[in-house]
CSV table of C-alpha atoms in Angstrom, one decimal:
chain,number,residue,atom,x,y,z
A,1,MET,CA,102.7,110.4,271.8
A,2,LYS,CA,104.4,110.2,275.3
A,3,ARG,CA,107.7,111.1,273.8
A,4,SER,CA,106.2,114.3,271.9
A,5,ILE,CA,104.8,115.5,275.3
A,6,ILE,CA,108.1,115.3,277.0
A,7,ASN,CA,109.8,116.8,273.9
A,8,ILE,CA,107.2,119.8,274.1
A,9,ALA,CA,108.0,120.1,277.8
A,10,ILE,CA,111.9,120.2,276.9
A,11,ILE,CA,111.6,122.8,274.5
A,12,ALA,CA,109.5,124.9,276.5
A,13,ALA,CA,112.0,124.4,279.5
A,14,THR,CA,115.1,125.2,277.5
A,15,LEU,CA,113.4,128.2,276.1
A,16,THR,CA,112.9,129.3,279.4
A,17,THR,CA,116.4,128.7,280.3
A,18,LEU,CA,117.6,130.7,277.6
A,19,THR,CA,115.4,133.7,278.3
A,20,VAL,CA,116.2,133.7,282.1
A,21,SER,CA,118.2,137.0,282.1
A,22,ALA,CA,115.3,138.9,280.5
A,23,GLN,CA,112.8,137.3,282.8
A,24,ALA,CA,115.0,138.5,285.8
A,25,GLU,CA,114.8,141.8,284.6
A,26,ALA,CA,111.1,141.9,284.1
A,27,ARG,CA,110.8,140.7,287.7
A,28,LYS,CA,112.7,143.8,289.3
A,29,GLY,CA,109.5,145.8,288.7
A,30,HIS,CA,107.0,143.5,290.1
A,31,HIS,CA,109.1,141.8,293.2
A,32,LYS,CA,111.8,142.7,295.1
A,33,ALA,CA,115.5,141.7,294.4
A,34,PRO,CA,116.6,139.0,296.4
A,35,GLU,CA,119.4,140.9,298.1
A,36,VAL,CA,116.7,143.2,299.3
A,37,VAL,CA,114.4,140.3,300.7
A,38,PHE,CA,117.7,138.6,302.3
A,39,ALA,CA,118.9,141.8,303.9
A,40,LYS,CA,115.1,142.1,305.5
A,41,LEU,CA,115.1,138.5,306.8
A,42,ASP,CA,118.8,139.3,308.0
A,43,ALA,CA,117.4,141.0,311.3
A,44,ASP,CA,120.9,140.8,313.4
A,45,GLN,CA,122.9,141.8,310.0
A,46,SER,CA,125.1,139.3,310.4
A,47,ASN,CA,125.1,138.4,306.6
A,48,THR,CA,123.5,134.9,306.9
A,49,ILE,CA,119.9,134.0,307.7
A,50,THR,CA,119.0,131.6,310.6
A,51,PHE,CA,116.2,129.3,310.7
A,52,ASP,CA,114.6,131.5,313.5
A,53,GLU,CA,115.0,134.7,311.5
A,54,LEU,CA,113.3,133.1,308.4
A,55,LEU,CA,110.5,132.1,310.5
A,56,ALA,CA,110.4,135.6,312.5
A,57,ASN,CA,106.9,136.7,310.7
A,58,ILE,CA,105.3,132.9,310.4
A,59,ASP,CA,102.5,134.1,312.5
A,60,THR,CA,101.8,137.0,310.5
A,61,LYS,CA,101.6,135.3,307.6
A,62,ALA,CA,99.7,132.8,308.6
A,63,GLN,CA,97.1,135.3,309.9
A,64,LYS,CA,97.0,137.3,306.8
A,65,LYS,CA,96.4,133.8,304.7
A,66,LEU,CA,93.4,133.0,307.3
A,67,LEU,CA,91.8,136.6,306.9
A,68,ARG,CA,92.0,136.3,302.9
A,69,ALA,CA,90.5,132.9,302.6
A,70,ASP,CA,87.9,132.8,305.5
A,71,THR,CA,85.1,135.0,304.0
A,72,ASN,CA,82.3,133.9,306.1
A,73,THR,CA,84.8,134.8,309.2
A,74,SER,CA,84.5,131.8,311.0
A,75,SER,CA,88.1,131.8,312.0
A,76,GLU,CA,88.6,128.7,309.8
A,77,ILE,CA,89.3,128.0,306.4
A,78,GLU,CA,86.7,125.8,305.1
A,79,LEU,CA,86.5,123.3,302.0
A,80,ASP,CA,84.5,125.9,299.7
A,81,GLU,CA,86.7,128.6,300.9
A,82,TYR,CA,89.8,126.6,300.2
A,83,LEU,CA,88.8,125.7,296.9
A,84,ASN,CA,87.8,129.3,295.8
A,85,LYS,CA,91.8,129.8,295.3
A,86,LYS,CA,92.4,128.8,291.5
A,87,ARG,CA,95.3,126.6,292.0
A,88,HIS,CA,93.4,124.7,295.0
A,89,ASN,CA,90.5,124.1,292.8
A,90,PHE,CA,92.4,122.2,289.9
A,91,ASP,CA,92.6,118.5,290.5
A,92,LEU,CA,96.0,117.1,289.0
A,93,SER,CA,96.0,113.7,290.6
A,94,GLU,CA,95.3,111.7,287.9
A,95,PHE,CA,98.1,113.1,285.8
A,96,ALA,CA,100.4,113.3,288.9
A,97,SER,CA,102.8,110.2,287.7
A,98,GLU,CA,103.0,111.6,284.3
A,99,ILE,CA,103.9,115.2,285.4
A,100,VAL,CA,106.6,114.0,287.8
A,101,GLN,CA,108.1,111.8,285.0
A,102,CYS,CA,108.0,114.6,282.5
A,103,VAL,CA,110.0,117.1,285.0
A,104,GLN,CA,112.4,114.3,285.5
A,105,ASP,CA,112.9,113.7,281.7
A,106,THR,CA,113.1,117.8,281.4
A,107,LYS,CA,116.1,117.8,284.0
A,108,ASP,CA,117.7,115.0,282.5
A,109,ALA,CA,117.2,116.4,278.9
A,110,THR,CA,118.4,120.0,280.0
A,111,GLY,CA,121.2,119.1,282.4
A,112,ASN,CA,119.5,121.9,284.8
A,113,ASN,CA,120.1,120.9,288.1
A,114,ASN,CA,118.4,124.0,289.7
A,115,ILE,CA,115.0,121.7,288.5
A,116,ILE,CA,113.9,120.0,291.7
A,117,VAL,CA,111.8,116.9,290.8
A,118,PRO,CA,108.3,117.1,292.8
A,119,ASP,CA,107.3,114.2,294.3
A,120,VAL,CA,103.7,113.1,293.4
A,121,THR,CA,102.1,114.3,296.6
A,122,LYS,CA,102.5,117.8,295.2
A,123,PHE,CA,99.8,116.9,292.6
A,124,ALA,CA,97.2,115.2,295.4
A,125,ALA,CA,93.7,116.1,294.8
A,126,PRO,CA,92.7,119.4,296.4
A,127,THR,CA,90.3,117.7,298.8
A,128,THR,CA,93.2,115.3,300.0
A,129,LYS,CA,95.4,118.4,300.6
A,130,PHE,CA,92.6,120.0,302.5
A,131,ALA,CA,92.4,116.8,305.0
A,132,GLN,CA,96.0,116.7,305.4
A,133,LEU,CA,96.1,120.4,306.4
A,134,ASP,CA,92.8,119.8,308.5
A,135,THR,CA,94.9,117.8,311.2
A,136,ASP,CA,92.0,117.9,313.8
A,137,ASN,CA,89.3,116.9,311.4
A,138,SER,CA,87.3,119.9,312.6
A,139,GLY,CA,86.2,120.4,308.8
A,140,GLY,CA,88.3,123.7,308.9
A,141,ILE,CA,91.9,124.7,308.7
A,142,SER,CA,92.6,126.8,312.0
A,143,LEU,CA,95.2,129.6,312.3
A,144,ALA,CA,97.2,127.1,314.2
A,145,GLU,CA,97.2,124.6,311.2
A,146,ILE,CA,98.0,127.2,308.9
A,147,THR,CA,101.0,128.1,311.1
A,148,ALA,CA,102.1,124.4,311.3
A,149,ALA,CA,101.9,123.9,307.5
A,150,LEU,CA,103.7,127.1,307.1
A,151,THR,CA,106.6,126.2,309.5
A,152,ALA,CA,106.9,122.8,308.1
A,153,HIS,CA,107.4,124.4,304.5
A,154,GLN,CA,109.8,126.8,305.8
A,155,THR,CA,111.8,124.1,307.6
A,156,ASP,CA,112.0,122.1,304.4
A,157,ILE,CA,112.9,125.2,302.2
A,158,PHE,CA,115.7,126.1,305.0
A,159,SER,CA,117.2,122.5,304.9
A,160,ILE,CA,117.6,122.8,301.0
A,161,MET,CA,119.1,126.0,301.1
A,162,ASP,CA,121.4,125.3,304.0
A,163,ALA,CA,123.1,122.7,301.8
A,164,ASN,CA,126.3,122.5,304.1
A,165,SER,CA,124.4,122.0,307.4
A,166,SER,CA,125.8,124.9,309.0
A,167,GLY,CA,122.6,126.3,310.4
A,168,GLU,CA,123.0,129.5,308.6
A,169,VAL,CA,122.1,130.6,305.1
A,170,THR,CA,124.3,132.9,302.9
A,171,LEU,CA,122.9,135.2,300.1
A,172,GLU,CA,124.4,132.7,297.5
A,173,GLU,CA,122.6,130.2,299.0
A,174,PHE,CA,119.5,132.2,299.3
A,175,ILE,CA,119.7,133.4,295.4
A,176,GLN,CA,120.4,129.7,294.6
A,177,GLN,CA,117.2,128.5,296.1
A,178,GLY,CA,115.3,131.4,294.2
A,179,GLU,CA,117.0,130.0,290.9
A,180,ARG,CA,115.7,126.7,291.9
A,181,LYS,CA,112.5,127.6,292.3
A,182,ARG,CA,111.8,129.3,289.2
A,183,ALA,CA,113.4,126.6,287.2
A,184,THR,CA,111.3,124.0,288.9
A,185,LYS,CA,108.1,126.2,288.6
A,186,ASP,CA,108.8,126.4,284.7
A,187,ALA,CA,109.5,122.7,284.2
A,188,VAL,CA,106.3,121.9,286.0
A,189,LYS,CA,104.1,124.6,284.2
A,190,ALA,CA,105.5,123.3,280.8
A,191,CYS,CA,105.1,119.9,281.9
A,192,ILE,CA,101.2,120.5,283.0
A,193,GLU,CA,100.4,122.4,279.8
A,194,SER,CA,101.7,119.5,277.7
A,195,ILE,CA,99.9,116.8,279.6
A,196,VAL,CA,96.7,118.4,280.6
A,197,PRO,CA,94.7,120.4,278.0
A,198,ASP,CA,93.5,124.1,278.5
A,199,THR,CA,95.2,124.3,282.0
A,200,ASP,CA,97.2,127.0,283.7
A,201,PRO,CA,97.2,126.0,287.1
A,202,VAL,CA,100.7,126.9,288.3
């Protein structure tokens, strides 16, 4: 049964890889081309992105996240508000190890090195993730806590993109990160759909 699940996930991920060009064309109508996003981030037009440039709008992004989720205008995102978002309301924790193994098997079978195998903590229960974000245990996620979480996430992303530790990210490295993100998302989605019935949490 386990082998059948993994095979289904591998087939789905392989089909996704084979159709990536068509998908990229389709995305152009909905998302900005990576070159456009890169140019916007490259404030000093040096043809590279520094960590400071990547974080330039972090406060604005954090504010937008708070405003969207804070339906009772308490200036914090409380647990019920956090769970209102579909992907936060879906608990995959009991399947975490199986999903991670499936993604690893998919990467091994397809040879797609753009797939980044996630840690099991990515699939922690929503209440656990909420508690991790609520660092002061106030019962709500504040603007400062959202900003800290976004900064930590962008720090991890920058480290991955800046593979040679130069302190700068080139357009090629930026595009490569986009390819890693798509490949990983497709593999995770295929594994979740193979392992957990009637789901679409990604």
